[in-house]
Amino acid sequence: MSGQPFLFAHILREYFFICIFVGSYQIISTMSTKRTTLPMVERDEWLAPVEDVINRRYDNYQAALKRLTGGSGRLTDMANGYNYFGWHYDTTLKGWWFREWLPKAQDVYLFGDFNNWQRTELRLQKGDGGVWSIFLPDAMYSYRLTHGSLYKIHVHGHNGWYDRIPAYATRVVQDENTKNFTAQFWNPEKPFNWRGDKFDMSKQGSLLIYESHVGMAQEKEGVGTFKEFTKKILPHIKELGYNTIQLMAVAEHPYYGSFGYHVANFFAVSSRFGTPEELKELIRTAHKMGIGVIMDLVHAHFVKNFNEGLNELDGSNDQYSKPGDEGYQQYWDSRIFDYGKHEVIHFLLSNIKYWIEEFHFDGFRFDGVTSMVYKHRGYTEFDCREKFFNDEVDEEAICYLTLANKLTHELRPDAVNIAEDVSGMPGMVCPIEDGGVGFNYRLGMAIPDHWIKILKEQSDDEWDIWEMWNLLTNRLPGVYTVAYAESHDQAMVGDQTIAFRLMDKEMYTAMDVDSENMIIDRGMALHKMIRLITLTAGGDAYLTFMGNEFGHPEWIDFPREGNNWSYAHARRQWSLAKDKKLRFHFLEAFDKAMIALQNEYNLLADGYPYRLQMDEGCKTIVFSHRDLIFVFNWHHSTSVNDYIIKVREPGKYKLILSTDDKEFGGFGRMDHNAEHFTSPVEDEHFMQVYNVCRTACVYKKIEE
């Protein structure tokens, strides 16, 4: 050892560098215990004062990962709850095991139509960790326990005796007469064949998301099905040019009007829309069309219903949630998961793996992230740094979301996870290894709020184009954002779609092509402009809710007591856009052209738009993406001939898209054959265009 020039000794977490000179030892330095700064903090000096909090969150994640995986670091090896709990066939013993985690239950029984609904005949045995199990040998039950059998568990807990649906039930159905929900033994003779289904989201390019709800995707007054969606709606989405579907309300929920956001059974496909195999066929068909499918995943809370869901399943009020008010979401009247409990994390991570492995979903839109990561559930103004890093932040929830992203990308490196977070929590869209939570995208929720606000509160001449521009471009580099003008949120009762805010009752009387109506003319023009600037300036991906592409005239109102359980507003009237005598088809034609423009020039991948000109007097915004120039004139009346705009590159330009084109329901005031030549002024270049009021135009450079 004495012949070596250096000796490194490691003692606990302190590092000593020992240098040896001519047989004598001299300690020359002692390294500081200060850790290396995480890349997330290195890139953003605004985070430096809260570096310790970010380090703690990262350490929490690392500790949880080690604890959950036994040090292997692979969550895929532990997120297998659905392969253990519930029904599983034992090929050795020749029979079915049934297992459920009910740690505080005193007695548990399994019953169903296979034993004539005798509640206390088949008693489960309690094992380690509060896992109850029973084995049903083929010799006794194979002739009665068949595909489609109905069953429940009878649980004796601190709250008494109750019939419940197991947490890991993979099929739950509702009785048409009693309206009660019951678990169903699902074991089709032929498993679904996924052969050949290998879809890669990384090859999709920029995400163009068509947010969809299967039940209300049909024109009939009733509940649509997976089969109908596959046959009728998938071709429509493909024709429009969207490359990703965001599928809502997939997991079973007892109240249809909750839009799928009060989930009761997390491993069960909503039986209203069809069978698990029919959902799989929908996804496989979408993949064949080149369309990815992401699931609207609700892990922020669960329905508090006692008969259908997880609430007090083992007789206690703290099995899946924290006890009492701490586990209650007062704003949504639901229960909140306990993100610090090992078994709950295992349940939720297993749920993620289940949807990816069994149904081939290509990622998730995580609903209600703001509610998850703040103890006040997001009901505050996020006006200072401290509110992202104080005691009101639920760091257990942040840790869970980090684990969820880790697992998703272990299973599918190409998967896309999107966070619905209105707060702008730093690090939400940041790689885990850099200190972030690991989402691929966040929803740009401030954008639709802005459009609704100015449409609701201001006249056109009050619109501030600087406020509009700053809002659309207000995102940090690398924080990939899904821009949208409106999602399902803006279409619900109590709110209005952009089209309805613009045109209101006139949509019912003046949308025929022969009508002359100034309200409709204004609404049509602004609807197209709002969508185009949102797509081209608002983010790195784009989303629309089904029907918004043609300005669906009505709000969404699910059947409820207040509307006599009507389905009249829980559907999409596709025929409106197919009728050439109505103006809806013009709005749809523009949406198709807008998406085609994005797909041809890959505008979203270009990042931030390059601002060229802001003219408050003419309410005109000019910006560019590569060799395309965008001119938005928001003025209600001012049109300018030979309007001078700045360009980045000299040359000849031609108009390639205008919201005023007649094929889009405009007045056709723009000349597509005109050539526009630039002129130099000192070191800059300018060209003249016809700047038409309430019109957006796109010019392309065609030669030097």
XYZ file of C-alpha atoms in Angstrom:
704
model
C 0.000 0.000 0.000
C 2.879 2.383 0.875
C 4.096 2.154 -2.741
C 0.874 3.730 -4.092
C 0.897 7.484 -4.661
C -2.610 7.950 -3.270
C -4.852 6.155 -0.794
C -8.599 6.813 -0.783
C -10.449 6.006 2.413
C -14.242 6.188 2.682
C -15.654 6.621 6.150
C -19.481 6.760 6.301
C -20.545 9.772 4.169
C -17.326 11.792 4.734
C -14.545 11.496 2.184
C -10.880 12.073 3.099
C -8.184 12.522 0.502
C -4.887 11.210 1.884
C -1.668 11.912 0.094
C 1.484 9.884 0.824
C 4.891 11.500 0.517
C 8.105 9.520 1.264
C 6.364 7.201 3.724
C 4.676 10.011 5.664
C 0.921 10.603 5.596
C -0.597 14.032 5.431
C -4.293 14.827 5.274
C -4.545 17.628 2.740
C -8.307 18.193 2.559
C -11.673 17.054 3.735
C -14.570 17.143 1.278
C -17.719 18.986 2.312
C -20.785 16.927 3.051
C -22.737 19.253 0.759
C -24.332 17.195 -2.018
C -24.082 17.893 -5.718
C -26.738 20.315 -6.892
C -29.507 18.618 -8.841
C -29.721 19.666 -12.517
C -33.249 21.014 -11.980
C -31.850 23.611 -9.571
C -28.739 24.264 -11.643
C -30.906 25.283 -14.605
C -33.131 27.637 -12.627
C -31.534 30.002 -10.123
C -35.028 30.913 -8.868
C -35.046 27.512 -7.159
C -31.735 27.966 -5.336
C -33.328 29.215 -2.068
C -35.469 26.050 -1.868
C -32.757 23.596 -2.890
C -32.984 21.781 0.449
C -36.686 21.067 -0.094
C -36.081 19.778 -3.609
C -33.259 17.586 -2.290
C -35.545 16.229 0.413
C -38.238 15.358 -2.109
C -35.705 13.574 -4.275
C -34.369 11.688 -1.245
C -37.934 10.717 -0.308
C -38.411 9.266 -3.770
C -35.101 7.377 -3.646
C -35.938 5.945 -0.231
C -39.423 4.892 -1.343
C -38.037 3.303 -4.495
C -35.534 1.303 -2.464
C -38.163 0.281 0.075
C -40.683 -0.797 -2.558
C -38.240 -2.678 -4.763
C -35.945 -4.153 -2.138
C -33.075 -2.210 -3.614
C -33.477 -3.489 -7.192
C -34.846 -0.162 -8.396
C -37.344 -1.880 -10.727
C -40.936 -1.066 -9.912
C -42.216 -3.401 -12.623
C -41.247 -6.318 -10.410
C -43.484 -5.214 -7.534
C -46.503 -3.546 -9.188
C -48.291 -6.849 -9.659
C -51.221 -6.612 -7.297
C -53.708 -7.468 -10.043
C -51.805 -10.711 -10.675
C -52.239 -11.776 -7.049
C -55.432 -10.274 -5.684
C -58.845 -11.103 -7.054
C -59.407 -14.325 -9.002
C -56.440 -16.423 -10.166
C -56.344 -19.990 -11.364
C -53.940 -22.467 -9.767
C -52.869 -25.023 -12.379
C -51.217 -27.211 -9.744
C -54.079 -27.416 -7.292
C -56.715 -27.204 -10.047
C -58.945 -24.496 -8.783
C -59.432 -20.765 -8.227
C -57.832 -18.611 -5.565
C -59.592 -15.447 -4.466
C -57.677 -12.872 -2.404
C -58.369 -9.417 -1.022
C -56.440 -7.010 1.215
C -58.683 -6.151 4.200
C -56.337 -5.564 7.159
C -58.907 -4.505 9.764
C -61.737 -6.831 8.783
C -62.910 -9.316 11.397
C -64.603 -11.790 9.066
C -64.805 -12.038 5.277
C -66.989 -14.284 3.113
C -67.245 -14.789 -0.635
C -70.672 -15.316 -2.171
C -72.485 -15.078 -5.479
C -74.758 -16.817 -7.932
C -72.339 -19.777 -7.937
C -73.321 -20.623 -4.338
C -76.920 -19.386 -4.511
C -75.945 -16.106 -2.794
C -75.330 -17.788 0.549
C -73.454 -15.021 2.399
C -71.751 -17.028 5.132
C -70.937 -20.317 3.424
C -67.469 -19.575 1.987
C -65.280 -18.023 4.687
C -61.907 -16.540 3.748
C -58.817 -17.087 5.874
C -56.768 -14.180 7.126
C -53.057 -14.318 6.369
C -49.997 -12.095 6.681
C -50.419 -8.391 6.046
C -54.197 -8.507 6.316
C -54.633 -10.559 3.134
C -57.747 -12.739 3.138
C -57.964 -15.723 0.778
C -60.022 -18.738 -0.196
C -59.451 -21.611 -2.640
C -62.320 -23.030 -4.705
C -61.358 -26.405 -6.211
C -62.646 -27.299 -9.642
C -64.175 -30.487 -8.263
C -66.613 -28.454 -6.200
C -67.210 -25.205 -8.062
C -66.149 -25.454 -11.720
C -69.673 -26.254 -12.871
C -71.062 -23.194 -11.090
C -68.262 -20.608 -11.206
C -68.390 -19.690 -14.881
C -67.588 -16.736 -17.088
C -70.119 -14.038 -16.190
C -70.874 -15.286 -12.671
C -71.864 -12.512 -10.265
C -70.293 -12.206 -6.819
C -69.524 -9.977 -3.857
C -67.734 -10.222 -0.538
C -69.487 -10.066 2.826
C -67.283 -8.115 5.218
C -67.563 -7.882 8.983
C -65.681 -4.841 10.234
C -65.843 -2.181 12.896
C -68.758 -0.641 11.026
C -70.823 -3.845 10.947
C -71.650 -6.400 8.239
C -71.768 -5.212 4.629
C -71.864 -6.649 1.122
C -69.020 -5.099 -0.854
C -67.355 -5.148 -4.260
C -63.679 -6.225 -4.055
C -61.040 -3.583 -4.771
C -59.387 -5.685 -7.469
C -62.592 -6.621 -9.314
C -61.910 -6.484 -13.065
C -65.543 -6.400 -14.107
C -68.476 -4.651 -12.427
C -71.993 -4.535 -13.850
C -75.179 -2.712 -12.940
C -78.542 -4.385 -12.591
C -81.015 -2.637 -14.900
C -83.859 -3.001 -12.433
C -82.290 -2.346 -9.025
C -79.470 -0.121 -10.371
C -77.129 -1.857 -7.911
C -73.589 -2.728 -8.965
C -72.140 -6.226 -8.605
C -68.737 -7.732 -9.392
C -68.605 -10.187 -12.268
C -66.262 -13.143 -12.709
C -64.628 -12.442 -16.081
C -62.891 -15.359 -17.742
C -63.595 -15.458 -21.501
C -62.818 -18.746 -23.210
C -60.455 -17.092 -25.681
C -58.132 -14.386 -24.307
C -57.843 -11.269 -26.457
C -55.165 -11.648 -29.126
C -52.762 -8.692 -29.149
C -50.507 -10.281 -31.745
C -48.871 -7.673 -33.957
C -49.844 -4.723 -31.748
C -46.585 -2.847 -31.290
C -47.196 0.867 -31.136
C -44.467 3.440 -30.506
C -45.578 6.854 -29.222
C -42.116 8.284 -29.827
C -42.824 8.066 -33.561
C -45.970 10.173 -33.308
C -44.098 13.436 -33.462
C -45.955 16.356 -31.918
C -49.008 15.281 -29.962
C -52.364 16.247 -31.428
C -54.857 15.043 -28.832
C -58.537 14.418 -29.458
C -60.151 14.242 -26.018
C -63.015 11.747 -26.149
C -65.792 10.318 -24.029
C -67.127 7.067 -25.470
C -70.553 7.305 -23.871
C -71.412 10.710 -25.318
C -69.585 10.238 -28.624
C -72.762 9.089 -30.360
C -75.550 11.237 -31.786
C -78.342 9.139 -30.383
C -79.835 10.090 -27.038
C -78.282 7.327 -24.988
C -74.939 5.829 -24.018
C -72.447 5.105 -26.784
C -70.352 1.958 -26.845
C -66.763 0.970 -27.533
C -67.936 -0.773 -30.709
C -69.689 2.348 -31.986
C -66.705 4.520 -31.174
C -64.371 2.146 -33.018
C -66.583 2.054 -36.089
C -67.766 5.674 -36.300
C -65.468 7.988 -34.363
C -61.985 6.590 -34.966
C -62.226 7.204 -38.750
C -63.387 10.773 -38.046
C -60.392 11.415 -35.779
C -58.061 9.970 -38.382
C -59.574 12.142 -41.115
C -59.129 15.282 -39.026
C -55.415 14.514 -38.614
C -55.199 14.024 -34.844
C -52.714 11.353 -33.788
C -53.668 10.682 -30.159
C -56.895 10.016 -28.293
C -57.325 10.938 -24.650
C -60.002 8.534 -23.468
C -62.155 9.630 -20.554
C -64.294 7.682 -18.069
C -62.621 4.310 -18.657
C -62.648 2.970 -15.088
C -66.020 2.018 -13.598
C -67.916 4.823 -11.886
C -71.383 4.533 -10.342
C -72.662 7.994 -11.328
C -72.580 8.572 -15.084
C -72.800 12.331 -14.612
C -69.447 12.433 -12.831
C -67.837 12.231 -16.295
C -65.812 9.307 -14.943
C -64.030 11.340 -12.276
C -65.614 9.611 -9.237
C -64.133 6.169 -9.758
C -65.334 3.227 -7.688
C -63.598 0.249 -9.293
C -60.097 1.014 -10.478
C -59.410 -2.242 -12.321
C -62.793 -2.526 -14.034
C -63.627 -1.104 -17.471
C -66.900 0.813 -17.321
C -69.488 -1.744 -18.374
C -71.791 0.988 -19.724
C -69.654 1.131 -22.838
C -69.035 -2.582 -23.366
C -66.647 -5.344 -22.407
C -62.904 -5.239 -21.701
C -62.331 -7.026 -25.017
C -64.247 -4.329 -26.887
C -62.073 -1.636 -25.323
C -58.993 -3.622 -26.327
C -60.314 -3.829 -29.879
C -60.810 -0.057 -29.893
C -57.201 0.488 -28.835
C -55.809 -2.068 -31.275
C -57.805 -0.505 -34.133
C -56.578 2.966 -33.193
C -53.008 1.691 -33.247
C -53.517 0.234 -36.711
C -54.663 3.695 -37.823
C -51.535 5.279 -36.365
C -53.389 6.766 -33.412
C -52.099 6.497 -29.852
C -54.487 6.120 -26.916
C -53.846 7.647 -23.500
C -56.141 7.097 -20.544
C -57.611 9.766 -18.318
C -56.350 8.279 -15.037
C -58.015 9.285 -11.768
C -55.660 8.652 -8.858
C -56.399 11.930 -7.095
C -59.375 10.550 -5.161
C -62.058 7.875 -5.101
C -65.812 7.921 -4.776
C -67.032 7.866 -1.183
C -70.008 5.646 -2.096
C -70.211 2.887 0.442
C -71.766 0.174 -1.712
C -69.587 0.404 -4.823
C -66.147 1.711 -3.968
C -63.165 1.490 -1.634
C -64.515 3.606 1.207
C -64.352 1.657 4.508
C -63.928 -1.593 2.584
C -62.415 -3.390 5.595
C -64.686 -1.640 8.082
C -62.233 1.140 8.927
C -62.053 4.664 7.521
C -58.306 4.595 6.947
C -57.681 1.597 4.720
C -57.075 3.425 1.427
C -57.320 6.967 2.780
C -56.136 8.769 5.866
C -58.675 8.812 8.714
C -61.400 11.399 9.097
C -61.221 14.839 7.553
C -57.589 14.368 6.545
C -58.733 11.809 3.991
C -61.738 13.794 2.753
C -61.816 15.953 -0.391
C -64.385 18.506 0.677
C -64.553 20.265 -2.684
C -65.308 17.060 -4.596
C -67.108 15.176 -1.793
C -64.812 12.181 -2.166
C -62.009 10.342 -0.403
C -58.292 10.992 -0.896
C -55.758 8.206 -1.190
C -53.136 7.840 1.533
C -50.031 8.265 -0.610
C -47.736 7.447 2.290
C -49.037 3.919 2.860
C -47.122 1.070 1.231
C -50.220 -0.984 0.358
C -51.962 2.015 -1.226
C -48.933 2.831 -3.358
C -48.797 -0.825 -4.375
C -52.496 -0.692 -5.337
C -52.092 2.459 -7.441
C -48.867 1.384 -9.136
C -50.413 -1.998 -9.902
C -53.314 -0.121 -11.467
C -50.930 1.718 -13.785
C -49.237 -1.493 -14.840
C -52.617 -3.164 -15.341
C -53.840 -0.595 -17.860
C -50.552 -0.643 -19.778
C -49.980 -4.395 -19.787
C -53.555 -5.610 -20.182
C -54.975 -2.855 -22.422
C -51.905 -1.425 -24.178
C -52.622 2.182 -23.238
C -49.857 4.493 -24.438
C -49.749 6.694 -21.367
C -51.958 8.665 -19.027
C -53.387 12.066 -18.401
C -53.243 12.243 -14.585
C -56.386 13.998 -13.422
C -56.468 16.377 -10.457
C -52.728 16.595 -9.836
C -53.101 19.972 -8.123
C -55.562 18.436 -5.670
C -53.085 15.646 -4.954
C -49.971 17.671 -4.231
C -51.441 20.354 -1.962
C -53.177 19.785 1.349
C -55.436 22.754 0.593
C -56.281 20.949 -2.698
C -55.148 23.886 -4.822
C -57.606 26.444 -3.506
C -55.206 29.344 -3.168
C -53.400 31.881 -5.315
C -49.982 30.606 -6.373
C -48.381 34.006 -6.171
C -45.032 33.283 -4.506
C -42.337 30.621 -4.452
C -43.028 29.592 -0.867
C -46.455 28.188 -1.749
C -44.768 25.481 -3.824
C -42.461 24.459 -0.991
C -44.198 25.068 2.343
C -45.977 22.725 4.752
C -49.153 22.849 2.671
C -47.481 20.687 0.020
C -48.201 16.956 0.245
C -44.746 15.526 -0.376
C -46.063 11.973 -0.096
C -48.273 12.648 -3.119
C -45.326 14.148 -5.006
C -43.321 11.030 -4.188
C -46.139 8.794 -5.452
C -46.420 10.715 -8.738
C -42.665 10.391 -9.223
C -42.918 6.646 -8.666
C -45.865 6.498 -11.072
C -43.852 8.183 -13.810
C -40.886 5.946 -13.082
C -43.040 2.816 -13.435
C -44.818 4.021 -16.572
C -41.559 4.633 -18.379
C -40.033 1.391 -17.153
C -42.924 -0.412 -18.802
C -43.095 1.837 -21.856
C -40.151 4.187 -22.416
C -42.179 5.817 -25.210
C -45.266 6.364 -23.029
C -46.682 9.863 -22.604
C -47.788 11.087 -19.164
C -49.546 14.438 -18.813
C -50.137 16.308 -15.552
C -53.324 18.266 -14.983
C -51.743 20.823 -12.686
C -53.076 24.358 -12.617
C -50.550 25.551 -10.033
C -47.379 25.307 -12.097
C -45.510 23.266 -9.493
C -41.774 23.520 -10.362
C -40.281 20.241 -11.510
C -43.549 18.617 -12.516
C -42.327 18.301 -16.116
C -38.697 17.518 -15.411
C -36.762 14.222 -15.567
C -36.714 12.311 -12.304
C -32.931 12.006 -12.352
C -32.750 15.802 -12.536
C -34.831 16.157 -9.384
C -38.246 16.418 -11.034
C -41.500 14.470 -10.914
C -41.032 13.030 -14.382
C -44.123 13.976 -16.402
C -43.730 14.389 -20.168
C -46.190 17.293 -20.424
C -48.382 19.566 -18.368
C -51.746 20.958 -19.400
C -51.656 24.676 -20.223
C -54.768 25.310 -18.161
C -54.361 29.084 -18.053
C -54.977 29.326 -21.810
C -58.665 28.299 -21.898
C -59.233 30.340 -18.733
C -57.897 33.377 -20.577
C -60.158 32.890 -23.588
C -63.231 32.454 -21.419
C -62.306 35.485 -19.334
C -61.918 37.947 -22.210
C -64.930 36.592 -24.093
C -67.030 36.872 -20.949
C -65.785 40.170 -19.561
C -64.434 42.303 -22.418
C -65.556 43.656 -25.759
C -63.261 43.124 -28.747
C -61.774 46.625 -28.585
C -60.672 45.982 -24.994
C -58.622 42.908 -25.820
C -54.992 43.369 -24.878
C -52.793 41.662 -27.483
C -49.750 41.835 -25.187
C -51.663 40.058 -22.436
C -52.760 37.468 -24.996
C -49.226 36.943 -26.278
C -47.622 36.772 -22.856
C -50.204 34.292 -21.622
C -49.740 32.000 -24.617
C -45.949 32.007 -24.437
C -45.580 31.982 -20.637
C -43.812 28.654 -20.161
C -40.298 27.697 -19.186
C -38.017 26.057 -21.756
C -38.233 22.297 -21.428
C -41.549 22.407 -19.572
C -43.510 20.814 -22.374
C -47.055 22.117 -22.460
C -50.296 20.862 -23.993
C -52.059 23.925 -25.356
C -55.808 23.975 -25.778
C -58.529 26.540 -26.230
C -61.146 24.365 -24.585
C -61.474 20.862 -23.200
C -64.491 19.148 -21.663
C -64.220 21.550 -18.699
C -65.330 24.535 -20.765
C -68.280 22.620 -22.201
C -69.937 21.539 -18.958
C -73.174 22.949 -17.592
C -72.362 26.144 -15.729
C -69.834 27.091 -18.371
C -70.042 27.459 -22.135
C -68.014 26.399 -25.127
C -66.163 29.128 -26.978
C -68.549 28.753 -29.916
C -71.580 29.204 -27.679
C -70.064 32.181 -25.879
C -69.392 33.790 -29.247
C -72.715 33.051 -30.926
C -75.130 32.011 -28.168
C -78.748 31.458 -29.226
C -77.986 32.621 -32.775
C -76.436 29.187 -33.339
C -79.954 27.733 -33.317
C -81.396 30.093 -35.921
C -78.650 31.585 -38.092
C -76.064 28.883 -38.847
C -77.470 28.111 -42.288
C -75.162 29.226 -45.092
C -77.739 31.619 -46.588
C -78.288 33.617 -43.395
C -76.662 36.999 -42.920
C -75.911 37.527 -39.272
C -73.189 39.713 -37.789
C -73.046 37.727 -34.549
C -72.446 34.504 -36.458
C -69.878 36.178 -38.724
C -67.952 37.454 -35.696
C -68.208 34.149 -33.873
C -67.051 32.088 -36.838
C -64.068 34.385 -37.439
C -62.887 34.478 -33.826
C -63.455 30.747 -33.258
C -60.987 29.957 -36.045
C -58.461 32.557 -34.915
C -58.528 31.422 -31.290
C -57.852 27.807 -32.258
C -55.059 28.711 -34.672
C -53.113 30.982 -32.325
C -53.536 28.506 -29.469
C -51.999 25.749 -31.575
C -49.195 27.862 -33.065
C -48.185 29.888 -29.990
C -49.467 28.127 -26.885
C -47.352 25.037 -26.373
C -45.626 21.897 -27.566
C -48.752 19.767 -28.076
C -52.384 20.557 -28.863
C -55.699 19.247 -27.529
C -59.335 19.626 -28.452
C -62.486 18.067 -27.063
C -64.634 16.118 -29.499
C -67.101 18.306 -31.329
C -65.224 21.516 -30.650
C -63.592 21.238 -34.069
C -66.919 22.247 -35.626
C -68.164 24.476 -32.819
C -70.649 22.097 -31.236
C -73.510 24.371 -30.242
C -74.538 22.931 -26.906
C -73.139 22.378 -23.435
C -72.659 18.964 -21.845
C -75.347 17.953 -19.373
C -75.467 14.333 -18.299
C -78.787 12.754 -17.312
C -79.749 13.768 -13.796
C -82.776 14.456 -11.701
C -82.688 18.153 -12.608
C -83.150 17.465 -16.328
C -85.525 14.515 -16.010
C -82.656 12.114 -16.714
C -82.346 13.335 -20.288
C -79.530 12.382 -22.677
C -80.291 15.295 -25.019
C -77.089 17.129 -24.054
C -74.912 14.091 -23.338
C -74.111 13.397 -26.995
C -72.385 14.910 -30.027
C -74.429 15.981 -33.035
C -72.009 14.946 -35.792
C -74.672 15.467 -38.458
C -74.414 19.230 -38.010
C -70.923 19.193 -39.517
C -72.007 16.864 -42.322
C -74.796 19.157 -43.479
C -73.388 21.439 -46.192
C -76.309 23.802 -45.687
C -75.047 24.644 -42.210
C -71.911 26.595 -41.340
C -70.612 24.018 -38.882
C -68.893 22.192 -41.739
C -66.819 25.327 -42.435
C -65.422 25.265 -38.888
C -64.590 21.580 -39.208
C -62.907 22.154 -42.584
C -60.734 24.826 -40.994
C -59.754 22.544 -38.111
C -58.701 19.902 -40.618
C -56.652 22.460 -42.576
C -55.079 23.805 -39.377
C -54.006 20.327 -38.265
C -52.706 19.597 -41.776
C -50.612 22.781 -41.605
C -49.129 21.635 -38.293
C -48.422 18.169 -39.644
C -46.761 19.447 -42.794
C -44.540 22.028 -41.104
C -44.263 20.496 -37.608
C -44.976 23.820 -35.971
C -45.280 22.498 -32.418
C -41.795 20.995 -32.550
C -40.405 24.423 -33.414
C -40.915 25.558 -29.847
C -41.613 29.174 -29.032
C -42.970 31.348 -31.825
C -40.631 34.175 -32.867
C -42.363 37.474 -32.195
C -41.953 39.930 -35.045
C -44.486 42.669 -34.464
C -47.102 43.851 -31.975
C -49.434 46.620 -33.199
C -51.854 47.648 -30.472
C -53.607 50.173 -32.727
C -54.526 47.557 -35.316
C -54.600 44.803 -32.688
C -52.252 42.808 -34.878
C -49.770 40.150 -33.802
C -47.096 38.946 -36.232
C -44.832 35.991 -35.492
C -43.010 33.237 -37.310
C -42.213 29.533 -37.213
C -39.247 28.820 -39.466
C -40.210 30.137 -42.919
C -43.884 30.655 -42.100
C -45.216 34.081 -41.106
C -48.421 34.335 -39.055
C -50.467 37.552 -39.063
C -53.385 37.827 -36.616
C -55.592 40.914 -36.889
C -57.956 40.879 -33.896
C -59.476 44.293 -34.657
C -63.241 44.263 -35.096
C -63.262 46.678 -38.038
C -59.836 47.968 -39.081
C -58.426 46.441 -42.272
C -55.289 47.905 -43.818
C -54.104 47.671 -47.432
C -50.333 47.441 -47.941
C -49.823 46.791 -44.249
C -46.095 46.558 -43.519
C -44.912 43.590 -41.493
C -41.461 42.569 -40.410
C -40.028 39.236 -41.582
C -36.957 37.288 -40.501
C -35.766 36.212 -43.930
C -35.804 38.134 -47.226
C -37.468 36.608 -50.263
C -40.848 35.965 -51.848
C -43.842 34.865 -49.795
C -47.258 33.504 -50.694
C -50.418 33.102 -48.675
C -51.046 29.436 -47.843
C -53.865 29.661 -45.278
C -56.403 32.270 -44.269
C -59.251 32.026 -41.794
C -61.191 34.307 -44.171
C -61.174 31.773 -47.024
C -64.656 30.931 -48.301
C -64.063 27.208 -47.817
C -63.867 28.006 -44.104
C -66.974 30.191 -44.053
C -65.115 33.486 -44.524
C -65.613 36.274 -47.034
C -62.745 35.341 -49.336
C -61.062 38.727 -49.190
C -57.526 37.323 -49.410
C -55.795 36.624 -52.732
C -53.842 33.350 -52.645
C -52.226 34.122 -55.990
C -50.605 37.355 -54.854
C -46.821 37.368 -54.419
C -45.265 39.321 -51.581
C -41.666 40.485 -51.904
C -39.558 41.724 -49.038
C -37.691 45.004 -48.949
C -34.654 45.783 -46.815
C -34.596 48.661 -44.370
C -31.159 48.951 -42.775
C -30.522 45.473 -41.309
C -34.154 44.338 -41.291
C -36.637 43.093 -43.879
C -40.269 43.969 -44.422
C -43.117 43.136 -46.761
C -46.604 44.441 -47.475
C -49.796 42.441 -46.985
C -53.524 43.054 -46.879
C -54.242 43.011 -43.136
C -57.920 42.101 -42.818
C -59.865 42.548 -39.583
C -60.769 39.423 -37.605
C -58.556 37.347 -39.840
C -55.459 35.245 -39.389
C -53.182 34.583 -42.359
C -50.193 32.313 -42.855
C -47.509 33.169 -45.407
C -44.785 30.856 -46.624
C -41.410 31.838 -48.007
C -41.131 30.170 -51.410
C -37.803 31.438 -52.735
C -34.878 33.685 -51.897
